[in-house]
Amino acid sequence: MEWSGQSILVTGGAGFIGSHTVVQLLKQGFSVSIIDNFDNSAMEAVNRVRDLVGPKLSLKLEFNQGDLRSKEDLENLFSKKTFDAVIHFAGLKAVGESVAKPQKYYDNNLVGSINLFEVMEKYNCKKMVISSSATVYGQPDKMPCVEDFKLQAMNPYGRTKLFLEEIARDIQKAEPEWRIVILRYFNPVGAHESGRIGEDPRGIPNNLMPYIQQVAVGRLPVLNVYGYDYPTKDGSAIRDYIHVMDLADGHIAALRKIFTTKSIGCTAYNLGTGCGTSVLEMVTAFEKASGKKIPVNMCPRRPGDATAVYASTKKAEKELGWKAKYGIEVICRDQWNWASNNPWGYQGKPLN
Ligand SMILES: NC(=O)c1ccc[n+]([C@@H]2O[C@H](COP(=O)([O-])OP(=O)(O)OC[C@H]3O[C@@H](n4cnc5c(N)ncnc54)[C@H](O)[C@@H]3O)[C@@H](O)[C@H]2O)c1
Ligand SMILES: O=c1ccn([C@@H]2O[C@H](COP(=O)(O)OP(=O)(O)O[C@H]3O[C@H](CO)[C@@H](O)[C@H](O)[C@H]3O)[C@@H](O)[C@H]2O)c(=O)[nH]1
């Protein structure tokens, strides 16, 4: 079967990873429909995706404002159009908020996903790429993380990802016609090289790169470095930071695999670089890329954080033919390009 040119539904396509993936999908010749409720995104991101791909490819992009928790919204979509596959990004992702408001996370991430499975089944669309996370490895005693490690969630957000994986495995086992690829992202960062789209978190960022970025543009005074006594080379924690454009290409590779491999079943792949970078190394790399000083405040460890997490990339390389191209220099360059051109994100100016 041909593997490009098909019609793909992208849930959460206005969000950070979704918007970058939509650009790559359109460039590869796919038709794309997005469903997003703008819970954590803005129409401006979709407008900029259209600008980036140009008027011709924009004709192949359709946006639908809707919520996966509403079966009616999903029925409206599937009854009007035939989709060859779905890439499912939509979900809430803030670990701290998930601890404070677990029902909100189970409702949004699991009820929304179950609705999606049901409507896909009803309309006989049984090919799917699912966003999972390295968080499903918990705190493994060995590195790098290999796909067949024991899975373990550490908080409600992580449990929604773990349950989503299990639900997908059960559905595929019961109905072998389904072809599902689960992608476990490590730490997605960076931005499109144009500087037109990027990550735009609401409120004070929880994650390292958006926080560094906001210090660099003067929105925040200082970066708190959580933990300087880890058993690592400089005492700060180590993660596997992956450029969002590499991730976007990983989704195209996953679709290709799904369209060309009848026996894919329900298979999980890590999307990471395999390289670990410490918090302090990232600060230095960002200072170099931006020419800005990032003041740091050394703080105690953040509860629940692991010392070092990075991916084994062998399975994705071998079976998806995909490998990350970019390292932290390009990540910091592109993140700074986005930040310096859009210091207040998509809103353009401070919200009062
Ligand atoms: N960014 C990360 O660090 C990271 C790491 C691992 C996994 N993930 C997963 O990848 C996916 C995409 O993450 P992202 O960083 O692009 O997040 P994001 O918040 O930028 O994008 C998610 C999008 O989904 C939309 N959405 C949320 N709930 C919805 C619903 N019920 N109906 C319709 N739309 C809804 C939001 O408005 C947003 O546009 C998520 O599932 C997330 O859990 C992200
Ligand atoms: O202001 C900050 C923010 C983070 N960190 C540290 O930076 C590292 C990376 O933190 P962060 O960017 O929050 O990523 P993770 O904690 O690794 O978790 C991210 O990556 C996981 C794996 O993909 C996802 O599951 C999570 O949702 C996502 O938040 C950690 O050591 C943090 O303690 C700081 O020192 N200061």
CSV table of C-alpha atoms and ligand atoms in Angstrom, one decimal:
chain,number,residue,atom,x,y,z
A,1,MET,CA,0.0,0.0,0.0
A,2,GLU,CA,1.1,3.6,-0.7
A,3,TRP,CA,2.0,5.2,2.6
A,4,SER,CA,1.8,8.9,1.8
A,5,GLY,CA,-1.1,10.9,0.5
A,6,GLN,CA,-3.6,9.5,2.9
A,7,SER,CA,-6.0,11.4,5.1
A,8,ILE,CA,-4.8,11.7,8.7
A,9,LEU,CA,-6.8,12.9,11.7
A,10,VAL,CA,-4.5,14.6,14.2
A,11,THR,CA,-6.0,15.0,17.7
A,12,GLY,CA,-4.3,17.9,19.7
A,13,GLY,CA,-2.8,19.1,16.4
A,14,ALA,CA,-2.8,22.8,17.6
A,15,GLY,CA,-0.4,21.9,20.4
A,16,PHE,CA,3.4,21.9,20.7
A,17,ILE,CA,4.2,18.5,19.1
A,18,GLY,CA,1.1,18.3,17.1
A,19,SER,CA,1.6,21.6,15.2
A,20,HIS,CA,5.2,20.6,14.2
A,21,THR,CA,4.0,17.2,13.1
A,22,VAL,CA,1.2,18.7,11.0
A,23,VAL,CA,3.8,20.8,9.1
A,24,GLN,CA,5.8,17.7,8.3
A,25,LEU,CA,2.7,15.6,7.3
A,26,LEU,CA,1.5,18.3,4.9
A,27,LYS,CA,5.0,18.6,3.4
A,28,GLN,CA,5.0,14.8,2.9
A,29,GLY,CA,1.8,14.9,0.9
A,30,PHE,CA,-0.8,13.8,3.6
A,31,SER,CA,-4.2,15.5,4.0
A,32,VAL,CA,-4.6,16.5,7.6
A,33,SER,CA,-7.7,17.2,9.8
A,34,ILE,CA,-7.0,18.5,13.3
A,35,ILE,CA,-9.4,18.3,16.2
A,36,ASP,CA,-8.4,20.4,19.2
A,37,ASN,CA,-10.4,22.1,22.0
A,38,PHE,CA,-7.6,24.8,22.6
A,39,ASP,CA,-7.4,23.8,26.2
A,40,ASN,CA,-3.6,24.4,25.9
A,41,SER,CA,-3.2,26.0,22.5
A,42,ALA,CA,-4.4,28.8,20.3
A,43,MET,CA,-5.7,29.2,16.7
A,44,GLU,CA,-2.7,31.3,16.0
A,45,ALA,CA,-0.6,28.1,16.0
A,46,VAL,CA,-2.8,26.7,13.2
A,47,ASN,CA,-2.6,29.9,11.3
A,48,ARG,CA,1.1,29.9,11.4
A,49,VAL,CA,1.2,26.2,10.3
A,50,ARG,CA,-0.7,27.4,7.2
A,51,ASP,CA,1.7,30.2,6.6
A,52,LEU,CA,4.7,27.8,6.9
A,53,VAL,CA,3.4,25.3,4.4
A,54,GLY,CA,2.0,27.9,1.9
A,55,PRO,CA,-1.4,28.3,0.3
A,56,LYS,CA,-1.4,25.1,-1.8
A,57,LEU,CA,-0.6,22.7,1.0
A,58,SER,CA,-2.9,24.6,3.3
A,59,LEU,CA,-5.8,23.5,1.2
A,60,LYS,CA,-5.1,20.0,2.5
A,61,LEU,CA,-5.5,21.1,6.2
A,62,GLU,CA,-8.8,21.3,7.9
A,63,PHE,CA,-9.3,22.5,11.5
A,64,ASN,CA,-12.2,21.4,13.7
A,65,GLN,CA,-12.7,22.8,17.2
A,66,GLY,CA,-13.9,19.9,19.3
A,67,ASP,CA,-13.3,17.9,22.4
A,68,LEU,CA,-12.5,14.2,22.5
A,69,ARG,CA,-14.7,13.9,25.6
A,70,SER,CA,-17.7,14.7,23.4
A,71,LYS,CA,-18.7,11.7,21.3
A,72,GLU,CA,-20.8,14.0,19.3
A,73,ASP,CA,-17.8,16.1,18.3
A,74,LEU,CA,-16.1,12.9,17.2
A,75,GLU,CA,-19.2,11.5,15.4
A,76,ASN,CA,-19.4,14.8,13.5
A,77,LEU,CA,-15.9,14.4,12.2
A,78,PHE,CA,-16.0,10.7,11.3
A,79,SER,CA,-19.4,10.8,9.7
A,80,LYS,CA,-18.3,13.5,7.3
A,81,LYS,CA,-14.9,12.2,6.3
A,82,THR,CA,-12.9,9.0,5.9
A,83,PHE,CA,-9.6,8.9,7.8
A,84,ASP,CA,-6.9,6.4,6.9
A,85,ALA,CA,-5.2,6.8,10.3
A,86,VAL,CA,-5.2,8.9,13.5
A,87,ILE,CA,-2.3,10.4,15.3
A,88,HIS,CA,-3.5,10.9,18.9
A,89,PHE,CA,-1.7,13.8,20.7
A,90,ALA,CA,-4.6,15.3,22.6
A,91,GLY,CA,-4.2,15.2,26.3
A,92,LEU,CA,-3.2,17.1,29.5
A,93,LYS,CA,0.5,16.8,30.5
A,94,ALA,CA,1.3,18.7,33.6
A,95,VAL,CA,2.6,16.2,36.3
A,96,GLY,CA,2.0,18.5,39.3
A,97,GLU,CA,-1.5,19.4,38.2
A,98,SER,CA,-2.3,15.7,37.7
A,99,VAL,CA,-1.4,15.1,41.4
A,100,ALA,CA,-3.7,17.9,42.5
A,101,LYS,CA,-6.6,17.1,40.1
A,102,PRO,CA,-6.4,13.4,39.2
A,103,GLN,CA,-10.0,13.1,38.0
A,104,LYS,CA,-9.4,15.9,35.5
A,105,TYR,CA,-6.5,13.8,34.0
A,106,TYR,CA,-8.4,10.5,34.0
A,107,ASP,CA,-11.4,12.2,32.4
A,108,ASN,CA,-9.5,14.1,29.7
A,109,ASN,CA,-6.8,11.6,28.9
A,110,LEU,CA,-8.7,8.3,29.3
A,111,VAL,CA,-12.4,9.1,28.6
A,112,GLY,CA,-11.3,11.1,25.6
A,113,SER,CA,-9.1,8.3,24.3
A,114,ILE,CA,-11.8,5.6,24.9
A,115,ASN,CA,-14.3,7.7,22.9
A,116,LEU,CA,-11.7,8.0,20.2
A,117,PHE,CA,-11.2,4.2,20.0
A,118,GLU,CA,-14.9,3.6,20.0
A,119,VAL,CA,-15.7,6.0,17.1
A,120,MET,CA,-12.6,4.8,15.1
A,121,GLU,CA,-13.9,1.2,15.5
A,122,LYS,CA,-17.4,2.2,14.4
A,123,TYR,CA,-16.1,3.9,11.3
A,124,ASN,CA,-13.6,1.1,10.6
A,125,CYS,CA,-10.5,3.3,11.0
A,126,LYS,CA,-8.1,1.0,12.8
A,127,LYS,CA,-4.7,2.5,12.3
A,128,MET,CA,-3.3,4.7,15.1
A,129,VAL,CA,-0.2,6.4,16.4
A,130,ILE,CA,-0.4,7.2,20.2
A,131,SER,CA,1.6,9.7,22.2
A,132,SER,CA,3.2,8.0,25.3
A,133,SER,CA,6.1,9.1,27.4
A,134,ALA,CA,9.3,8.0,29.0
A,135,THR,CA,7.4,8.5,32.2
A,136,VAL,CA,6.0,4.9,31.8
A,137,TYR,CA,9.4,3.6,32.7
A,138,GLY,CA,9.1,5.1,36.2
A,139,GLN,CA,12.6,5.2,37.7
A,140,PRO,CA,14.4,2.2,36.1
A,141,ASP,CA,17.6,0.9,37.8
A,142,LYS,CA,19.3,0.5,34.4
A,143,MET,CA,20.0,2.9,31.6
A,144,PRO,CA,19.3,3.3,28.7
A,145,CYS,CA,15.6,2.6,28.8
A,146,VAL,CA,14.7,-0.3,26.6
A,147,GLU,CA,11.1,-0.8,25.3
A,148,ASP,CA,10.7,-4.2,27.1
A,149,PHE,CA,11.5,-2.8,30.6
A,150,LYS,CA,8.9,-3.2,33.3
A,151,LEU,CA,6.4,-0.3,33.1
A,152,GLN,CA,5.6,1.7,36.2
A,153,ALA,CA,3.8,5.0,36.7
A,154,MET,CA,4.8,7.5,39.4
A,155,ASN,CA,1.9,9.9,39.3
A,156,PRO,CA,-1.7,10.3,37.9
A,157,TYR,CA,-0.4,11.8,34.6
A,158,GLY,CA,2.0,8.8,34.2
A,159,ARG,CA,-0.8,6.4,35.0
A,160,THR,CA,-3.0,7.9,32.2
A,161,LYS,CA,-0.2,7.2,29.8
A,162,LEU,CA,0.4,3.7,31.1
A,163,PHE,CA,-3.4,2.9,31.1
A,164,LEU,CA,-3.7,4.3,27.6
A,165,GLU,CA,-0.9,2.0,26.5
A,166,GLU,CA,-2.6,-1.0,28.2
A,167,ILE,CA,-6.0,-0.1,26.7
A,168,ALA,CA,-4.4,0.0,23.2
A,169,ARG,CA,-2.7,-3.4,23.7
A,170,ASP,CA,-6.0,-4.9,24.9
A,171,ILE,CA,-8.1,-3.5,22.0
A,172,GLN,CA,-5.5,-4.7,19.5
A,173,LYS,CA,-5.4,-8.1,21.0
A,174,ALA,CA,-9.2,-8.5,20.9
A,175,GLU,CA,-9.4,-7.2,17.4
A,176,PRO,CA,-6.2,-8.0,15.5
A,177,GLU,CA,-7.1,-5.8,12.5
A,178,TRP,CA,-6.0,-2.8,14.5
A,179,ARG,CA,-2.5,-1.5,13.8
A,180,ILE,CA,-1.1,0.7,16.6
A,181,VAL,CA,2.2,2.3,17.2
A,182,ILE,CA,2.9,3.7,20.7
A,183,LEU,CA,5.6,6.4,20.7
A,184,ARG,CA,7.4,7.0,24.1
A,185,TYR,CA,8.8,10.5,23.9
A,186,PHE,CA,11.8,11.5,26.0
A,187,ASN,CA,12.1,15.2,26.6
A,188,PRO,CA,10.6,17.1,23.6
A,189,VAL,CA,12.2,20.6,23.1
A,190,GLY,CA,13.3,23.0,20.4
A,191,ALA,CA,11.1,24.6,17.8
A,192,HIS,CA,10.6,24.8,14.0
A,193,GLU,CA,13.7,26.3,12.4
A,194,SER,CA,11.6,29.3,11.0
A,195,GLY,CA,11.0,30.5,14.6
A,196,ARG,CA,7.3,30.8,13.7
A,197,ILE,CA,5.9,27.9,15.8
A,198,GLY,CA,7.1,26.5,19.1
A,199,GLU,CA,6.1,25.6,22.7
A,200,ASP,CA,3.9,28.2,24.4
A,201,PRO,CA,3.0,27.0,27.9
A,202,ARG,CA,0.3,28.7,29.9
A,203,GLY,CA,1.4,30.2,33.2
A,204,ILE,CA,4.8,29.5,34.8
A,205,PRO,CA,6.5,26.7,32.9
A,206,ASN,CA,7.1,23.4,34.7
A,207,ASN,CA,9.6,22.1,32.3
A,208,LEU,CA,13.3,23.1,32.0
A,209,MET,CA,13.5,24.4,28.4
A,210,PRO,CA,10.5,26.7,28.4
A,211,TYR,CA,11.7,28.0,31.8
A,212,ILE,CA,15.2,28.7,30.6
A,213,GLN,CA,13.7,30.4,27.5
A,214,GLN,CA,11.5,32.7,29.7
A,215,VAL,CA,14.6,33.7,31.8
A,216,ALA,CA,16.5,34.5,28.6
A,217,VAL,CA,13.8,36.8,27.3
A,218,GLY,CA,13.4,38.5,30.7
A,219,ARG,CA,9.9,37.1,31.6
A,220,LEU,CA,11.4,35.3,34.7
A,221,PRO,CA,14.4,36.5,36.8
A,222,VAL,CA,16.2,33.2,37.6
A,223,LEU,CA,16.3,29.5,36.8
A,224,ASN,CA,15.9,27.2,39.8
A,225,VAL,CA,18.1,24.2,39.3
A,226,TYR,CA,16.5,21.3,41.1
A,227,GLY,CA,19.3,19.2,42.5
A,228,TYR,CA,23.0,19.7,42.5
A,229,ASP,CA,24.0,16.6,44.5
A,230,TYR,CA,23.0,13.9,42.0
A,231,PRO,CA,25.7,11.3,41.3
A,232,THR,CA,26.3,12.8,37.8
A,233,LYS,CA,29.3,14.7,36.4
A,234,ASP,CA,28.2,18.1,37.5
A,235,GLY,CA,25.6,17.1,40.2
A,236,SER,CA,22.6,18.1,38.1
A,237,ALA,CA,20.1,15.6,36.7
A,238,ILE,CA,20.4,14.1,33.2
A,239,ARG,CA,17.7,13.8,30.5
A,240,ASP,CA,17.4,12.9,26.8
A,241,TYR,CA,16.3,16.1,25.1
A,242,ILE,CA,14.9,15.5,21.6
A,243,HIS,CA,14.2,18.2,18.9
A,244,VAL,CA,10.5,18.5,18.2
A,245,MET,CA,11.3,18.3,14.4
A,246,ASP,CA,13.0,15.0,15.0
A,247,LEU,CA,9.9,13.8,16.9
A,248,ALA,CA,7.6,15.1,14.1
A,249,ASP,CA,9.6,13.0,11.6
A,250,GLY,CA,9.4,10.0,14.0
A,251,HIS,CA,5.6,10.2,13.6
A,252,ILE,CA,5.9,10.0,9.8
A,253,ALA,CA,8.2,7.0,10.2
A,254,ALA,CA,5.5,5.4,12.5
A,255,LEU,CA,2.8,6.0,9.9
A,256,ARG,CA,4.9,4.5,7.2
A,257,LYS,CA,5.4,1.4,9.4
A,258,ILE,CA,1.7,1.2,10.1
A,259,PHE,CA,0.7,1.5,6.4
A,260,THR,CA,3.2,-1.0,5.2
A,261,THR,CA,3.3,-3.6,8.0
A,262,LYS,CA,0.2,-5.7,8.4
A,263,SER,CA,1.6,-7.6,11.3
A,264,ILE,CA,2.6,-4.5,13.4
A,265,GLY,CA,0.0,-5.3,16.1
A,266,CYS,CA,0.5,-2.9,18.9
A,267,THR,CA,4.1,-2.0,19.2
A,268,ALA,CA,5.9,0.6,21.4
A,269,TYR,CA,9.0,2.6,20.3
A,270,ASN,CA,11.2,5.1,22.2
A,271,LEU,CA,11.7,8.4,20.5
A,272,GLY,CA,14.9,9.9,22.0
A,273,THR,CA,18.4,10.6,21.0
A,274,GLY,CA,20.2,8.1,23.3
A,275,CYS,CA,22.3,11.0,24.7
A,276,GLY,CA,22.0,12.4,28.2
A,277,THR,CA,22.4,16.1,28.9
A,278,SER,CA,22.6,17.6,32.4
A,279,VAL,CA,20.6,20.6,33.5
A,280,LEU,CA,23.7,22.7,33.9
A,281,GLU,CA,25.0,21.6,30.4
A,282,MET,CA,21.7,22.7,28.9
A,283,VAL,CA,22.0,26.1,30.7
A,284,THR,CA,25.5,26.6,29.2
A,285,ALA,CA,24.4,25.5,25.7
A,286,PHE,CA,21.4,27.9,25.9
A,287,GLU,CA,23.7,30.8,27.0
A,288,LYS,CA,25.9,30.1,24.1
A,289,ALA,CA,23.1,30.0,21.5
A,290,SER,CA,21.3,33.1,22.9
A,291,GLY,CA,24.2,35.2,24.1
A,292,LYS,CA,22.2,35.8,27.3
A,293,LYS,CA,23.3,35.1,30.8
A,294,ILE,CA,20.9,32.7,32.6
A,295,PRO,CA,21.1,33.3,36.4
A,296,VAL,CA,20.7,30.1,38.4
A,297,ASN,CA,19.6,29.4,41.9
A,298,MET,CA,20.7,26.0,43.2
A,299,CYS,CA,17.8,24.3,44.9
A,300,PRO,CA,17.0,21.0,46.5
A,301,ARG,CA,15.9,18.1,44.3
A,302,ARG,CA,12.4,18.2,42.9
A,303,PRO,CA,10.4,15.4,44.5
A,304,GLY,CA,9.9,12.4,42.2
A,305,ASP,CA,12.7,13.3,39.8
A,306,ALA,CA,15.0,10.6,38.5
A,307,THR,CA,18.8,11.0,38.4
A,308,ALA,CA,19.3,10.1,34.7
A,309,VAL,CA,16.8,9.0,32.0
A,310,TYR,CA,17.8,8.4,28.4
A,311,ALA,CA,16.5,6.2,25.6
A,312,SER,CA,17.8,3.1,23.9
A,313,THR,CA,17.2,4.1,20.3
A,314,LYS,CA,18.0,0.8,18.7
A,315,LYS,CA,14.4,-0.5,18.1
A,316,ALA,CA,13.2,2.7,16.4
A,317,GLU,CA,16.4,2.8,14.3
A,318,LYS,CA,16.0,-0.8,13.2
A,319,GLU,CA,12.3,-1.1,12.8
A,320,LEU,CA,11.1,2.4,11.9
A,321,GLY,CA,14.3,3.4,10.1
A,322,TRP,CA,14.2,6.6,12.2
A,323,LYS,CA,17.1,8.3,14.1
A,324,ALA,CA,17.2,11.7,15.7
A,325,LYS,CA,19.4,14.2,13.6
A,326,TYR,CA,19.7,17.1,16.0
A,327,GLY,CA,21.8,17.7,19.2
A,328,ILE,CA,21.5,20.3,21.9
A,329,GLU,CA,23.3,23.0,19.8
A,330,VAL,CA,20.6,23.0,17.2
A,331,ILE,CA,17.9,22.6,19.8
A,332,CYS,CA,19.1,25.7,21.7
A,333,ARG,CA,19.5,27.7,18.4
A,334,ASP,CA,16.0,26.9,17.3
A,335,GLN,CA,14.4,27.4,20.7
A,336,TRP,CA,16.1,30.8,21.0
A,337,ASN,CA,15.0,31.7,17.5
A,338,TRP,CA,11.4,31.0,18.5
A,339,ALA,CA,11.8,32.8,21.9
A,340,SER,CA,13.5,35.9,20.6
A,341,ASN,CA,10.9,36.3,17.8
A,342,ASN,CA,8.0,35.5,20.1
A,343,PRO,CA,9.0,36.5,23.7
A,344,TRP,CA,5.3,36.3,24.8
A,345,GLY,CA,4.4,33.2,22.7
A,346,TYR,CA,1.4,33.3,20.4
A,347,GLN,CA,-0.4,36.0,22.3
A,348,GLY,CA,2.2,38.6,21.2
A,349,LYS,CA,2.1,40.6,24.4
A,350,PRO,CA,1.8,40.1,28.2
A,351,LEU,CA,-1.7,39.1,29.3
A,352,ASN,CA,-2.9,41.2,32.2
B,1,LIG,N1,5.8,17.8,25.7
B,1,LIG,C1,6.2,16.8,26.5
B,1,LIG,O1,7.1,17.0,27.3
B,1,LIG,C2,5.7,15.4,26.4
B,1,LIG,C3,6.4,14.3,26.8
B,1,LIG,C4,5.9,13.0,26.7
B,1,LIG,C5,4.6,12.8,26.1
B,1,LIG,N2,3.9,13.9,25.7
B,1,LIG,C6,2.5,13.7,25.2
B,1,LIG,O2,2.5,14.2,23.9
B,1,LIG,C7,1.2,14.7,23.6
B,1,LIG,C8,1.3,16.1,23.0
B,1,LIG,O3,2.0,16.9,24.0
B,1,LIG,P1,2.3,18.4,23.7
B,1,LIG,O4,3.6,18.7,24.4
B,1,LIG,O5,2.2,18.8,22.2
B,1,LIG,O6,1.2,19.1,24.5
B,1,LIG,P2,0.2,20.3,24.2
B,1,LIG,O7,-0.5,20.6,25.4
B,1,LIG,O8,1.0,21.4,23.6
B,1,LIG,O9,-0.8,19.7,23.1
B,1,LIG,C9,-1.9,18.9,23.4
B,1,LIG,C10,-3.1,19.5,22.6
B,1,LIG,O10,-4.2,18.7,22.9
B,1,LIG,C11,-5.3,19.6,23.1
B,1,LIG,N3,-6.3,18.9,23.9
B,1,LIG,C12,-6.1,18.5,25.2
B,1,LIG,N4,-7.2,17.8,25.6
B,1,LIG,C13,-8.1,17.8,24.6
B,1,LIG,C14,-9.4,17.2,24.4
B,1,LIG,N5,-10.0,16.6,25.4
B,1,LIG,N6,-10.0,17.3,23.2
B,1,LIG,C15,-9.3,18.0,22.2
B,1,LIG,N7,-8.1,18.5,22.3
B,1,LIG,C16,-7.5,18.4,23.5
B,1,LIG,C17,-4.7,20.8,23.7
B,1,LIG,O11,-5.5,22.0,23.5
B,1,LIG,C18,-3.4,20.9,23.0
B,1,LIG,O12,-3.5,21.7,21.8
B,1,LIG,C19,0.4,14.6,24.9
B,1,LIG,O13,-0.4,13.5,24.9
B,1,LIG,C20,1.5,14.5,26.0
B,1,LIG,O14,1.0,13.8,27.1
B,1,LIG,C21,4.4,15.2,25.8
B,2,LIG,O1,12.7,24.9,36.4
B,2,LIG,C1,13.2,23.8,36.3
B,2,LIG,C2,12.6,22.8,35.6
B,2,LIG,C3,13.2,21.5,35.5
B,2,LIG,N1,14.4,21.3,36.1
B,2,LIG,C4,15.1,20.0,36.0
B,2,LIG,O2,15.3,19.7,34.6
B,2,LIG,C5,15.1,18.3,34.4
B,2,LIG,C6,14.1,18.1,33.4
B,2,LIG,O3,12.8,18.4,33.9
B,2,LIG,P1,11.5,18.6,33.0
B,2,LIG,O4,11.8,19.5,31.8
B,2,LIG,O5,10.4,19.1,33.9
B,2,LIG,O6,11.3,17.2,32.4
B,2,LIG,P2,11.1,15.8,33.1
B,2,LIG,O7,10.9,15.9,34.6
B,2,LIG,O8,12.1,14.9,32.7
B,2,LIG,O9,9.6,15.3,32.6
B,2,LIG,C7,9.2,15.6,31.2
B,2,LIG,O10,9.6,14.5,30.4
B,2,LIG,C8,8.9,13.3,30.7
B,2,LIG,C9,9.3,12.2,29.8
B,2,LIG,O11,8.9,12.5,28.5
B,2,LIG,C10,7.4,13.6,30.6
B,2,LIG,O12,6.7,12.4,30.9
B,2,LIG,C11,7.0,14.7,31.5
B,2,LIG,O13,5.6,14.9,31.3
B,2,LIG,C12,7.7,15.9,31.2
B,2,LIG,O14,7.4,16.9,32.1
B,2,LIG,C13,14.8,17.7,35.8
B,2,LIG,O15,15.9,17.2,36.4
B,2,LIG,C14,14.2,18.9,36.6
B,2,LIG,O16,14.4,18.8,38.0
B,2,LIG,C15,15.0,22.4,36.8
B,2,LIG,O17,16.1,22.2,37.3
B,2,LIG,N2,14.4,23.6,36.8
